[in-house]
Coordinates of C-alpha atoms and ligand atoms in Angstrom, one line a residue:
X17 CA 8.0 -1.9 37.8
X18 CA 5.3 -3.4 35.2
X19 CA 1.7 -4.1 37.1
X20 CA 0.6 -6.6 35.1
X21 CA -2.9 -6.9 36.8
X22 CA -4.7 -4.7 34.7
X23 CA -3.2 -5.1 31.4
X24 CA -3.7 -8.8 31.6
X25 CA -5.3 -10.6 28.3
X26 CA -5.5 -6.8 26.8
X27 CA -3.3 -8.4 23.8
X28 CA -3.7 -12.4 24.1
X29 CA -3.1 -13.9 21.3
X30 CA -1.3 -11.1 19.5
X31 CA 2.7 -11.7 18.6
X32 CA 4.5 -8.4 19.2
X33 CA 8.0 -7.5 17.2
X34 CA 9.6 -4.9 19.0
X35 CA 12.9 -3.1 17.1
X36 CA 15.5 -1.8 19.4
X37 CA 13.7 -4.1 22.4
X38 CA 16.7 -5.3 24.5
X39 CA 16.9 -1.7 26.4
X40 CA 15.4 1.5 27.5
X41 CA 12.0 2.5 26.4
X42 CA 11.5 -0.2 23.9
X43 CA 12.2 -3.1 26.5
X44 CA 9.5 -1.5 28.2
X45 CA 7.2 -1.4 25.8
X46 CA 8.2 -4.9 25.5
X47 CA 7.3 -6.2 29.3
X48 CA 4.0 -4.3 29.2
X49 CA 3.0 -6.1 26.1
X50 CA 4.2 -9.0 27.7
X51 CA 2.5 -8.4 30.6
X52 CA -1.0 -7.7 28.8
X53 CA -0.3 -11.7 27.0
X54 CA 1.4 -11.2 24.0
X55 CA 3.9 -13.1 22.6
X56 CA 7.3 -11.0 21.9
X57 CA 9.9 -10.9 19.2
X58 CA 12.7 -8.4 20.4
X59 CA 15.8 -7.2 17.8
X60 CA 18.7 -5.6 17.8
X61 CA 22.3 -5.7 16.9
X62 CA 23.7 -7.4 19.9
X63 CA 22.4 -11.2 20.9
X64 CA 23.9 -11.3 24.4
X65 CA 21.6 -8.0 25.2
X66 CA 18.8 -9.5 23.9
X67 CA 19.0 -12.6 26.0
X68 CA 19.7 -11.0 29.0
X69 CA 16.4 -8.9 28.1
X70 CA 14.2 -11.8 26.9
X71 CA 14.8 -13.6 30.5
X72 CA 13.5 -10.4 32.0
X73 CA 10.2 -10.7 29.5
X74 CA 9.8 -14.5 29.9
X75 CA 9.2 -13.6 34.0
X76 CA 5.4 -11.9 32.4
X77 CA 4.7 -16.1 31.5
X78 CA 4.7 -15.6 27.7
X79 CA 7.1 -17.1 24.8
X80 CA 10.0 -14.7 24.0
X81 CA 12.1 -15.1 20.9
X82 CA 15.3 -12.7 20.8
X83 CA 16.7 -12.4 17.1
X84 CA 19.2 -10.3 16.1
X85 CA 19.3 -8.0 13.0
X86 CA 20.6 -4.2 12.2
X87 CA 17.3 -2.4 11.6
X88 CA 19.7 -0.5 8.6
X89 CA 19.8 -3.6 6.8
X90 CA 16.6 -4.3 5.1
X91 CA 17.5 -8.0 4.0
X92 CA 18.7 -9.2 7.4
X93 CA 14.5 -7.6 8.8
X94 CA 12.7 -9.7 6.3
X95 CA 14.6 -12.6 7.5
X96 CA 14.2 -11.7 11.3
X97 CA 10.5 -11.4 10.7
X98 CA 10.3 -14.9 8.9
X99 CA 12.3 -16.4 11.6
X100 CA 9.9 -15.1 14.3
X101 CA 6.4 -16.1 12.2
X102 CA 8.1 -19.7 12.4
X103 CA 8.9 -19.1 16.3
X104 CA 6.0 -17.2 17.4
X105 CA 3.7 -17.0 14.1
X106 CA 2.6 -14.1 12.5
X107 CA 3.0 -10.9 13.9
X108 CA 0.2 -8.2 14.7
X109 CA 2.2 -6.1 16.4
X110 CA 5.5 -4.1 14.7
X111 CA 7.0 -1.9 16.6
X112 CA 9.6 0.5 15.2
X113 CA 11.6 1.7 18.2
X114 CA 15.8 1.5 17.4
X115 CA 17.1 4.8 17.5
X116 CA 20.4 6.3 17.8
X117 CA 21.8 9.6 18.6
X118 CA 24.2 12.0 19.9
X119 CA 24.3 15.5 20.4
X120 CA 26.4 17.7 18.0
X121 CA 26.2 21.0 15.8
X122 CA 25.9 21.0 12.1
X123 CA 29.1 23.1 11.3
X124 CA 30.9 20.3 13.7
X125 CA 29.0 17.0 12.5
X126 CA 30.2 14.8 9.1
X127 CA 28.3 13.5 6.5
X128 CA 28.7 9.9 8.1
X129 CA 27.4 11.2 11.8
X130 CA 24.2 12.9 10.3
X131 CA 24.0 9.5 7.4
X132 CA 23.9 7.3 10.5
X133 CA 21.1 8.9 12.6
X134 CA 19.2 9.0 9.1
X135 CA 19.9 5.3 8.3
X136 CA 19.4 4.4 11.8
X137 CA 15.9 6.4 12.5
X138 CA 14.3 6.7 9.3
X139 CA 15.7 3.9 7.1
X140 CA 15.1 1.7 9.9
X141 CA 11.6 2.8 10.3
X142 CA 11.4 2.1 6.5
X143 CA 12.5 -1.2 6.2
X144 CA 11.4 -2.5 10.1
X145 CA 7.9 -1.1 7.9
X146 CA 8.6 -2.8 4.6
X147 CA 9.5 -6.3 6.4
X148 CA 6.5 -6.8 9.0
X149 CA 4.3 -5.8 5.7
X150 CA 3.2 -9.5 4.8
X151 CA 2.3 -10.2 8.0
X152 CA 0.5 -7.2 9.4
X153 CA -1.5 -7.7 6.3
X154 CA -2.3 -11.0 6.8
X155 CA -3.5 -10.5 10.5
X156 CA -4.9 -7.0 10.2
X157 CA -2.4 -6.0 12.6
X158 CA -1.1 -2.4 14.2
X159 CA 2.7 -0.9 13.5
X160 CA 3.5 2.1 16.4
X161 CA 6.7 4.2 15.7
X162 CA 8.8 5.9 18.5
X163 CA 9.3 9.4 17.4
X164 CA 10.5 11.9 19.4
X165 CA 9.8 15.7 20.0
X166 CA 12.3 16.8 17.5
X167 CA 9.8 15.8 15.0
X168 CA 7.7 18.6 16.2
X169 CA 10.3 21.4 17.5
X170 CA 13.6 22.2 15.6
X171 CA 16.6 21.7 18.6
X172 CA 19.4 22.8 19.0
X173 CA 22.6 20.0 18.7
X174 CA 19.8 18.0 16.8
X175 CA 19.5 18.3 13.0
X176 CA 19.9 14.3 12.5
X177 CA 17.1 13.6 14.6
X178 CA 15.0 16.0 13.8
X179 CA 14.9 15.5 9.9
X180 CA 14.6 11.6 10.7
X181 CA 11.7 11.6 13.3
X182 CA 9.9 14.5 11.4
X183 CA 10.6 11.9 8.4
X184 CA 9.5 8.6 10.8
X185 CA 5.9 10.6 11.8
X186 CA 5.2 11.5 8.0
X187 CA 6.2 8.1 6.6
X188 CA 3.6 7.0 9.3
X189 CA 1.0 8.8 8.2
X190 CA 1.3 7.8 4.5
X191 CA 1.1 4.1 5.4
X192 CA -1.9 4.9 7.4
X193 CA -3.3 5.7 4.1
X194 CA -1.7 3.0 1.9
X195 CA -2.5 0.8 4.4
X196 CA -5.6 1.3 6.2
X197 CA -7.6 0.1 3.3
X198 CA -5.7 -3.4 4.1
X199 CA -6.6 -3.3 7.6
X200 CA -3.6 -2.0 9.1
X201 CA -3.1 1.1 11.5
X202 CA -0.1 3.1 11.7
X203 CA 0.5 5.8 14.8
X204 CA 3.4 7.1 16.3
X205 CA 4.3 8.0 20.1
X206 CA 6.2 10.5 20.8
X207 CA 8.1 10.4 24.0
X208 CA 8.9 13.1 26.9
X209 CA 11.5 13.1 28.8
X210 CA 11.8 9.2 30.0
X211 CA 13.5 8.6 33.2
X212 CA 16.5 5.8 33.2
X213 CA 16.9 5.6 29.6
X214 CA 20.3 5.8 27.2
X215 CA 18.5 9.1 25.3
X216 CA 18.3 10.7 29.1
X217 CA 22.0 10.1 29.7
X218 CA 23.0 11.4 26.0
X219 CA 20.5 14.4 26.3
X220 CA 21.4 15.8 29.5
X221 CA 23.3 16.5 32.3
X222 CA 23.4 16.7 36.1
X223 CA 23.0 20.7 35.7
X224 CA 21.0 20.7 32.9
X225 CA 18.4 18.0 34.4
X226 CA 16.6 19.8 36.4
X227 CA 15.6 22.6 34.0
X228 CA 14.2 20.1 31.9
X229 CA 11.9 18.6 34.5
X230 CA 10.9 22.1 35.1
X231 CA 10.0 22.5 31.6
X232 CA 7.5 19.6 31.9
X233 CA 4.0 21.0 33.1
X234 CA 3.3 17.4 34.4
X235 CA 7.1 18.7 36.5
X236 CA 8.2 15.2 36.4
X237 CA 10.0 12.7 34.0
X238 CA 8.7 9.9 32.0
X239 CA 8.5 6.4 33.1
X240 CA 9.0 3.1 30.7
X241 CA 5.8 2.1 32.4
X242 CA 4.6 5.0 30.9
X243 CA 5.3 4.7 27.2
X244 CA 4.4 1.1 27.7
X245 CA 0.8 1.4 28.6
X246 CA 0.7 4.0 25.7
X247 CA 2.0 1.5 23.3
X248 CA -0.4 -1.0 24.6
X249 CA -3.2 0.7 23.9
X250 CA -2.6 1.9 20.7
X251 CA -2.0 -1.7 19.5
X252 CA -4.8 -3.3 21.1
X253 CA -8.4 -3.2 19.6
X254 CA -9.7 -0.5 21.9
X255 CA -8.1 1.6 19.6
X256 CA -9.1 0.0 16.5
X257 CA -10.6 3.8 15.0
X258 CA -7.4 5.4 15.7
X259 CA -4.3 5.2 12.8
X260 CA -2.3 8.4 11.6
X261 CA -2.4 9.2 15.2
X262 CA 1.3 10.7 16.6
X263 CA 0.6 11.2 20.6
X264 CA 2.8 12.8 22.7
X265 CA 3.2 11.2 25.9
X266 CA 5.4 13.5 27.5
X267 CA 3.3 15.3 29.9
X268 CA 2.7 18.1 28.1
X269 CA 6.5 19.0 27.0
X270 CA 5.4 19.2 23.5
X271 CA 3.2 21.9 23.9
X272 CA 4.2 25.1 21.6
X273 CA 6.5 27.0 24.3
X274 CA 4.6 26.3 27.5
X275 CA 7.8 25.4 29.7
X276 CA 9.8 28.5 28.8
X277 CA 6.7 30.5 29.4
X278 CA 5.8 29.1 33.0
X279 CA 9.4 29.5 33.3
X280 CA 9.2 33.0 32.6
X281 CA 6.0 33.1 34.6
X282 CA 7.5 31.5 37.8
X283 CA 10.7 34.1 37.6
X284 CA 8.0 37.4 37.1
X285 CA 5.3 35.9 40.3
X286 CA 9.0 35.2 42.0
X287 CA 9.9 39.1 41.1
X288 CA 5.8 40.6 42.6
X289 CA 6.8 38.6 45.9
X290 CA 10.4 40.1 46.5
X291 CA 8.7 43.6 46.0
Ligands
COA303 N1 29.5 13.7 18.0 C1 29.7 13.8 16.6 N2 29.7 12.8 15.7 C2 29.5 11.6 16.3 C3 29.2 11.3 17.6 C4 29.2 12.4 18.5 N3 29.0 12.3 19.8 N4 29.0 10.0 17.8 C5 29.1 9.4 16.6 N5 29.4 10.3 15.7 C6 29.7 10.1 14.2 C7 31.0 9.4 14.1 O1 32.1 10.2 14.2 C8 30.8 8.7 12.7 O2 31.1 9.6 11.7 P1 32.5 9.6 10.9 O3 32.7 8.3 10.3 O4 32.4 10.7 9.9 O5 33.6 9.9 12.0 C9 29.3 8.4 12.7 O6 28.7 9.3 13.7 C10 29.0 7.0 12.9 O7 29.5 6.7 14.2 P2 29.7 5.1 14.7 O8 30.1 5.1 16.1 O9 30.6 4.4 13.7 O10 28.2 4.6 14.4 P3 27.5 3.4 15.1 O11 26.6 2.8 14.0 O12 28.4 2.4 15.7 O13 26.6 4.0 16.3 C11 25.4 6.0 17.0 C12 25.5 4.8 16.0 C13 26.5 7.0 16.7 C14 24.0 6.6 16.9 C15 25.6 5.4 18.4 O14 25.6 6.5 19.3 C16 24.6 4.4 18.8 O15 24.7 3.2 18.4 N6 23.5 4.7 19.5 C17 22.4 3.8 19.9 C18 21.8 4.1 21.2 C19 21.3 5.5 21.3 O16 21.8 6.4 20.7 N7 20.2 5.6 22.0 C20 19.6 6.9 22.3 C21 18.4 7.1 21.4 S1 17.6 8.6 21.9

Protein backbone atom coordinates (compact mmCIF):
# COMPACT_ATOMS: atom_id res chain seq x y z
CA UNK A 1 0.00 0.00 0.00
CA UNK A 2 1.51 3.40 -1.36
CA UNK A 3 1.86 6.17 1.66
CA UNK A 4 1.53 8.97 -0.19
CA UNK A 5 2.26 11.44 2.75
CA UNK A 6 5.72 11.80 2.42
CA UNK A 7 6.33 11.54 -1.15
CA UNK A 8 3.87 14.25 -1.72
CA UNK A 9 5.04 17.20 -4.30
CA UNK A 10 8.61 15.22 -4.47
CA UNK A 11 7.85 15.23 -8.47
CA UNK A 12 5.04 18.07 -9.09
CA UNK A 13 5.09 19.08 -12.19
CA UNK A 14 7.10 16.29 -13.75
CA UNK A 15 5.23 13.92 -16.46
CA UNK A 16 6.38 10.36 -15.85
CA UNK A 17 6.26 7.61 -18.91
CA UNK A 18 6.46 4.34 -17.49
CA UNK A 19 7.06 1.07 -20.10
CA UNK A 20 5.55 -2.13 -18.98
CA UNK A 21 3.27 0.15 -16.23
CA UNK A 22 -0.04 -1.76 -16.23
CA UNK A 23 1.47 -4.51 -13.67
CA UNK A 24 3.90 -5.65 -11.15
CA UNK A 25 6.85 -3.58 -10.30
CA UNK A 26 6.39 -1.03 -12.87
CA UNK A 27 2.71 -0.16 -11.83
CA UNK A 28 4.33 0.42 -8.67
CA UNK A 29 6.69 2.52 -9.62
CA UNK A 30 3.87 4.14 -11.38
CA UNK A 31 1.51 4.91 -8.10
CA UNK A 32 4.54 6.12 -6.15
CA UNK A 33 5.27 8.68 -8.72
CA UNK A 34 1.77 9.32 -8.75
CA UNK A 35 1.60 9.63 -5.34
CA UNK A 36 4.70 12.12 -5.07
CA UNK A 37 2.41 14.46 -7.99
CA UNK A 38 3.48 13.51 -11.20
CA UNK A 39 1.61 13.10 -14.06
CA UNK A 40 1.74 9.38 -15.61
CA UNK A 41 1.88 7.97 -19.06
CA UNK A 42 1.70 4.09 -18.63
CA UNK A 43 2.39 1.47 -21.94
CA UNK A 44 2.09 -1.68 -22.86
CA UNK A 45 0.73 -4.13 -25.30
CA UNK A 46 -2.67 -4.66 -23.81
CA UNK A 47 -5.28 -1.41 -23.52
CA UNK A 48 -7.86 -3.19 -21.23
CA UNK A 49 -4.70 -3.77 -18.58
CA UNK A 50 -3.73 -0.45 -18.83
CA UNK A 51 -7.18 0.97 -18.01
CA UNK A 52 -7.83 -1.08 -15.36
CA UNK A 53 -4.29 0.13 -13.98
CA UNK A 54 -4.71 3.85 -14.84
CA UNK A 55 -8.09 3.89 -12.59
CA UNK A 56 -5.83 2.49 -9.80
CA UNK A 57 -3.22 5.59 -10.48
CA UNK A 58 -5.91 8.29 -11.00
CA UNK A 59 -7.09 7.33 -7.05
CA UNK A 60 -3.23 9.37 -6.15
CA UNK A 61 -5.38 12.74 -7.76
CA UNK A 62 -3.11 13.16 -10.76
CA UNK A 63 -3.91 12.92 -14.79
CA UNK A 64 -3.21 9.37 -16.10
CA UNK A 65 -3.01 8.74 -19.79
CA UNK A 66 -2.81 4.82 -20.64
CA UNK A 67 -1.41 4.26 -24.35
CA UNK A 68 -0.72 1.26 -25.80
CA UNK A 69 2.47 0.28 -27.81
CA UNK A 70 4.95 -2.93 -28.12
CA UNK A 71 8.14 -1.52 -26.52
CA UNK A 72 9.85 -3.88 -29.70
CA UNK A 73 8.49 -1.67 -32.06
CA UNK A 74 10.42 1.50 -32.23
CA UNK A 75 7.84 3.44 -34.55
CA UNK A 76 4.72 2.67 -32.58
CA UNK A 77 7.19 4.41 -29.07
CA UNK A 78 7.80 7.59 -30.93
CA UNK A 79 4.24 7.83 -31.56
CA UNK A 80 3.19 6.81 -27.95
CA UNK A 81 5.52 9.51 -26.69
CA UNK A 82 4.03 12.24 -29.08
CA UNK A 83 0.59 11.21 -28.09
CA UNK A 84 1.40 11.60 -24.31
CA UNK A 85 3.38 15.26 -24.79
CA UNK A 86 -0.09 16.23 -26.40
CA UNK A 87 -2.02 14.54 -23.35
CA UNK A 88 0.24 15.24 -20.48
CA UNK A 89 3.15 17.52 -22.24
CA UNK A 90 6.61 16.75 -22.24
CA UNK A 91 7.92 14.07 -20.36
CA UNK A 92 10.80 14.28 -17.69
CA UNK A 93 10.53 11.06 -16.61
CA UNK A 94 11.18 7.73 -18.93
CA UNK A 95 11.06 4.79 -17.44
CA UNK A 96 12.23 1.67 -19.20
CA UNK A 97 10.54 -1.19 -17.20
CA UNK A 98 8.83 -4.04 -19.86
CA UNK A 99 10.45 -7.10 -19.53
CA UNK A 100 9.79 -10.62 -20.37
CA UNK A 101 11.04 -13.90 -19.45
CA UNK A 102 10.89 -17.50 -18.73
CA UNK A 103 13.09 -19.93 -17.42
CA UNK A 104 14.85 -22.46 -19.85
CA UNK A 105 18.45 -23.98 -20.68
CA UNK A 106 20.42 -23.03 -23.69
CA UNK A 107 20.74 -26.58 -25.17
CA UNK A 108 16.67 -26.57 -24.82
CA UNK A 109 15.88 -22.82 -25.86
CA UNK A 110 15.40 -21.65 -29.80
CA UNK A 111 16.65 -18.91 -31.55
CA UNK A 112 13.18 -17.19 -31.39
CA UNK A 113 12.78 -17.80 -27.30
CA UNK A 114 16.38 -16.24 -26.62
CA UNK A 115 15.47 -13.34 -29.89
CA UNK A 116 12.44 -12.50 -27.89
CA UNK A 117 13.82 -11.81 -24.37
CA UNK A 118 16.63 -9.78 -26.35
CA UNK A 119 14.01 -7.79 -28.42
CA UNK A 120 11.95 -7.48 -25.47
CA UNK A 121 14.69 -6.35 -22.77
CA UNK A 122 17.33 -4.69 -24.61
CA UNK A 123 15.65 -3.55 -27.88
CA UNK A 124 12.96 -2.22 -25.85
CA UNK A 125 15.34 -0.43 -23.61
CA UNK A 126 16.85 0.99 -26.93
CA UNK A 127 14.07 2.30 -28.56
CA UNK A 128 11.76 3.17 -25.14
CA UNK A 129 15.52 5.36 -25.00
CA UNK A 130 15.66 6.56 -28.57
CA UNK A 131 11.77 7.73 -28.42
CA UNK A 132 11.63 9.86 -25.02
CA UNK A 133 15.02 11.44 -26.47
CA UNK A 134 13.43 14.85 -27.75
CA UNK A 135 11.72 15.31 -24.86
CA UNK A 136 14.09 14.48 -22.02
CA UNK A 137 16.22 16.79 -23.85
CA UNK A 138 14.02 19.52 -23.95
CA UNK A 139 13.09 19.33 -20.13
CA UNK A 140 16.47 18.10 -18.79
CA UNK A 141 14.79 15.18 -17.61
CA UNK A 142 15.89 11.65 -15.92
CA UNK A 143 15.40 7.93 -17.79
CA UNK A 144 15.72 4.91 -14.95
CA UNK A 145 16.03 1.32 -16.35
CA UNK A 146 14.83 -1.96 -14.56
CA UNK A 147 17.62 -4.34 -14.75
CA UNK A 148 17.83 -7.19 -12.94
CA UNK A 149 20.56 -9.24 -10.98
CA UNK A 150 21.35 -11.27 -13.97
CA UNK A 151 23.16 -8.28 -15.24
CA UNK A 152 25.58 -8.77 -12.46
CA UNK A 153 25.69 -12.79 -11.82
CA UNK A 154 25.51 -15.38 -14.70
CA UNK A 155 22.24 -17.81 -13.70
CA UNK A 156 21.43 -20.70 -14.31
CA UNK A 157 18.01 -21.19 -16.83
CA UNK A 158 18.87 -17.54 -17.67
CA UNK A 159 21.13 -16.75 -20.66
CA UNK A 160 18.41 -14.38 -22.40
CA UNK A 161 18.17 -12.23 -19.55
CA UNK A 162 21.30 -12.06 -18.56
CA UNK A 163 22.95 -10.91 -21.97
CA UNK A 164 19.94 -8.33 -22.19
CA UNK A 165 20.05 -6.68 -18.71
CA UNK A 166 23.92 -6.89 -18.65
CA UNK A 167 23.26 -5.16 -22.24
CA UNK A 168 20.17 -2.68 -20.62
CA UNK A 169 22.92 -1.48 -17.61
CA UNK A 170 25.85 -0.79 -20.14
CA UNK A 171 23.58 0.95 -22.77
CA UNK A 172 22.77 3.02 -19.53
CA UNK A 173 25.85 4.01 -18.85
CA UNK A 174 26.88 5.14 -22.32
CA UNK A 175 23.88 7.45 -22.59
CA UNK A 176 24.93 8.80 -19.28
CA UNK A 177 27.79 9.99 -21.16
CA UNK A 178 26.14 10.92 -24.51
CA UNK A 179 23.74 12.47 -22.69
CA UNK A 180 24.75 14.09 -19.58
CA UNK A 181 26.25 16.95 -21.38
CA UNK A 182 22.51 17.63 -22.57
CA UNK A 183 21.20 17.52 -19.14
CA UNK A 184 19.98 14.21 -18.91
CA UNK A 185 20.69 11.34 -16.25
CA UNK A 186 20.58 7.78 -16.92
CA UNK A 187 20.72 5.04 -13.86
CA UNK A 188 19.38 1.79 -13.56
CA UNK A 189 17.65 -0.25 -10.53
CA UNK A 190 18.19 -3.40 -10.12
CA UNK A 191 15.59 -5.35 -8.38
CA UNK A 192 15.74 -8.26 -5.52
CA UNK A 193 13.45 -10.50 -5.11
CA UNK A 194 9.98 -8.43 -5.31
CA UNK A 195 7.04 -9.95 -3.53
CA UNK A 196 3.62 -10.38 -5.73
CA UNK A 197 5.04 -9.84 -8.96
CA UNK A 198 4.77 -12.03 -12.49
CA UNK A 199 8.94 -12.48 -12.36
CA UNK A 200 8.24 -14.05 -8.62
CA UNK A 201 5.72 -16.56 -10.03
CA UNK A 202 7.99 -17.41 -13.26
CA UNK A 203 11.24 -17.62 -10.99
CA UNK A 204 10.20 -19.75 -8.27
CA UNK A 205 8.39 -22.09 -6.66
CA UNK A 206 6.60 -23.10 -3.42
CA UNK A 207 9.83 -25.33 -2.44
CA UNK A 208 12.21 -23.22 -3.95
CA UNK A 209 10.82 -19.88 -2.23
CA UNK A 210 12.02 -20.09 0.80
CA UNK A 211 15.64 -20.67 -0.01
CA UNK A 212 15.57 -17.66 -1.81
CA UNK A 213 14.40 -15.49 1.03
CA UNK A 214 17.01 -17.11 2.97
CA UNK A 215 19.52 -15.98 0.52
CA UNK A 216 18.57 -12.32 1.13
CA UNK A 217 20.63 -10.86 4.18
CA UNK A 218 17.74 -8.34 4.55
CA UNK A 219 15.78 -12.36 4.98
CA UNK A 220 12.80 -10.87 3.40
CA UNK A 221 11.30 -10.13 -0.10
CA UNK A 222 10.98 -7.03 -1.94
CA UNK A 223 8.02 -4.78 -1.95
CA UNK A 224 6.65 -2.61 -5.13
CA UNK A 225 6.63 0.02 -2.45
CA UNK A 226 10.04 -0.64 -2.36
CA UNK A 227 11.33 -0.24 -5.85
CA UNK A 228 8.89 2.66 -6.11
CA UNK A 229 10.51 4.97 -3.57
CA UNK A 230 13.84 3.88 -5.26
CA UNK A 231 12.64 5.02 -8.55
CA UNK A 232 11.28 8.17 -7.04
CA UNK A 233 14.28 9.27 -5.94
CA UNK A 234 16.47 8.68 -8.56
CA UNK A 235 14.11 10.79 -10.81
CA UNK A 236 13.57 13.61 -8.56
CA UNK A 237 16.22 16.44 -8.20
CA UNK A 238 17.64 15.24 -4.91
CA UNK A 239 19.46 13.11 -7.04
CA UNK A 240 20.40 15.53 -9.57
CA UNK A 241 24.59 14.52 -9.15
CA UNK A 242 23.75 10.93 -9.56
CA UNK A 243 23.60 9.32 -13.47
CA UNK A 244 25.53 6.03 -14.57
CA UNK A 245 24.30 4.85 -11.25
CA UNK A 246 22.90 0.94 -11.34
CA UNK A 247 21.58 0.33 -7.54
CA UNK A 248 20.58 -2.68 -6.32
CA UNK A 249 17.64 -2.61 -4.29
CA UNK A 250 17.39 -6.06 -3.27
CA UNK A 251 18.52 -6.15 0.24
CA UNK A 252 21.75 -7.11 -0.28
CA UNK A 253 21.05 -10.27 -2.67
CA UNK A 254 23.47 -8.88 -5.13
CA UNK A 255 26.33 -9.10 -2.96
CA UNK A 256 29.23 -11.45 -4.49
CA UNK A 257 28.05 -14.93 -2.78
CA UNK A 258 26.92 -13.65 0.62
CA UNK A 259 23.63 -15.93 0.73
CA UNK A 260 25.34 -19.21 -0.02
CA UNK A 261 27.96 -18.36 2.42
CA UNK A 262 25.60 -17.45 5.43
CA UNK A 263 23.97 -20.38 4.21
CA UNK A 264 26.89 -22.36 4.65
CA UNK A 265 27.52 -20.43 7.81
CA UNK A 266 24.06 -21.19 9.43
CA UNK A 267 24.46 -25.13 8.53
CA UNK A 268 28.36 -25.21 10.19
CA UNK A 269 27.09 -22.86 13.77
CA UNK A 270 23.87 -25.53 13.29
CA UNK A 271 26.64 -28.44 13.19
CA UNK A 272 29.05 -26.72 16.71
CA UNK A 273 25.47 -26.74 18.51
CA UNK A 274 24.46 -30.53 17.82
CA UNK A 275 28.03 -31.39 19.10
N1 LIG B 1 10.51 -22.10 -22.36
C1 LIG B 1 11.15 -22.09 -23.55
N2 LIG B 1 10.86 -21.28 -24.59
C2 LIG B 1 9.84 -20.42 -24.39
C3 LIG B 1 9.11 -20.34 -23.16
C4 LIG B 1 9.49 -21.24 -22.13
N3 LIG B 1 8.85 -21.24 -20.96
N4 LIG B 1 8.16 -19.37 -23.31
C5 LIG B 1 8.30 -18.86 -24.54
N5 LIG B 1 9.30 -19.48 -25.19
C6 LIG B 1 9.73 -19.26 -26.58
C7 LIG B 1 8.62 -19.69 -27.51
O1 LIG B 1 8.63 -21.11 -27.73
C8 LIG B 1 8.94 -18.89 -28.77
O2 LIG B 1 9.97 -19.48 -29.51
P1 LIG B 1 9.64 -20.42 -30.84
O3 LIG B 1 8.91 -19.51 -31.79
O4 LIG B 1 10.96 -20.85 -31.33
O5 LIG B 1 8.78 -21.55 -30.34
C9 LIG B 1 9.50 -17.60 -28.19
O6 LIG B 1 9.91 -17.87 -26.85
C10 LIG B 1 8.49 -16.48 -28.20
O7 LIG B 1 7.35 -16.91 -27.48
P2 LIG B 1 5.95 -16.13 -27.59
O8 LIG B 1 5.03 -16.70 -26.57
O9 LIG B 1 5.49 -16.13 -29.01
O10 LIG B 1 6.42 -14.64 -27.25
P3 LIG B 1 5.57 -13.42 -26.73
O11 LIG B 1 6.15 -12.21 -27.34
O12 LIG B 1 4.11 -13.66 -26.86
O13 LIG B 1 5.87 -13.46 -25.14
C11 LIG B 1 7.47 -13.93 -23.40
C12 LIG B 1 7.12 -13.11 -24.63
C13 LIG B 1 7.83 -15.34 -23.87
C14 LIG B 1 8.68 -13.34 -22.71
C15 LIG B 1 6.26 -14.01 -22.44
O14 LIG B 1 6.57 -14.85 -21.39
C16 LIG B 1 5.84 -12.64 -21.97
O15 LIG B 1 5.14 -11.91 -22.67
N6 LIG B 1 6.23 -12.24 -20.75
C17 LIG B 1 5.90 -10.92 -20.21
C18 LIG B 1 5.79 -10.94 -18.74
C19 LIG B 1 7.00 -11.45 -18.04
O16 LIG B 1 7.70 -12.33 -18.49
N7 LIG B 1 7.25 -10.88 -16.89
C20 LIG B 1 8.34 -11.27 -16.06
C21 LIG B 1 9.47 -10.35 -16.19
S1 LIG B 1 10.74 -10.76 -15.00
Amino acid sequence: MTDSTYLDGFLKGHVAFITGGGSGINLGIAKNMAAAGAKIAICGRTFSKLEAAADEIRAFGVDVFPVAADVRDLEAMEKAFLETEAALGSVSIAVAGAAGNFMCEVKDMTYNGFKTVIDIDLMGSFNTAKAAYDQLKKTKGSLLFISAGQSLDAHSHQAHVCAAKAGVDKLMQTLAIEWGPGGIRCNSIIPGPIDGTEGMKRLTTPETLPMLINAVPARRLGTVDDIGRAAVFLSSPFASYISGAVLPVDGGLTLGGSGMFNFAAQQFNAGKKSK
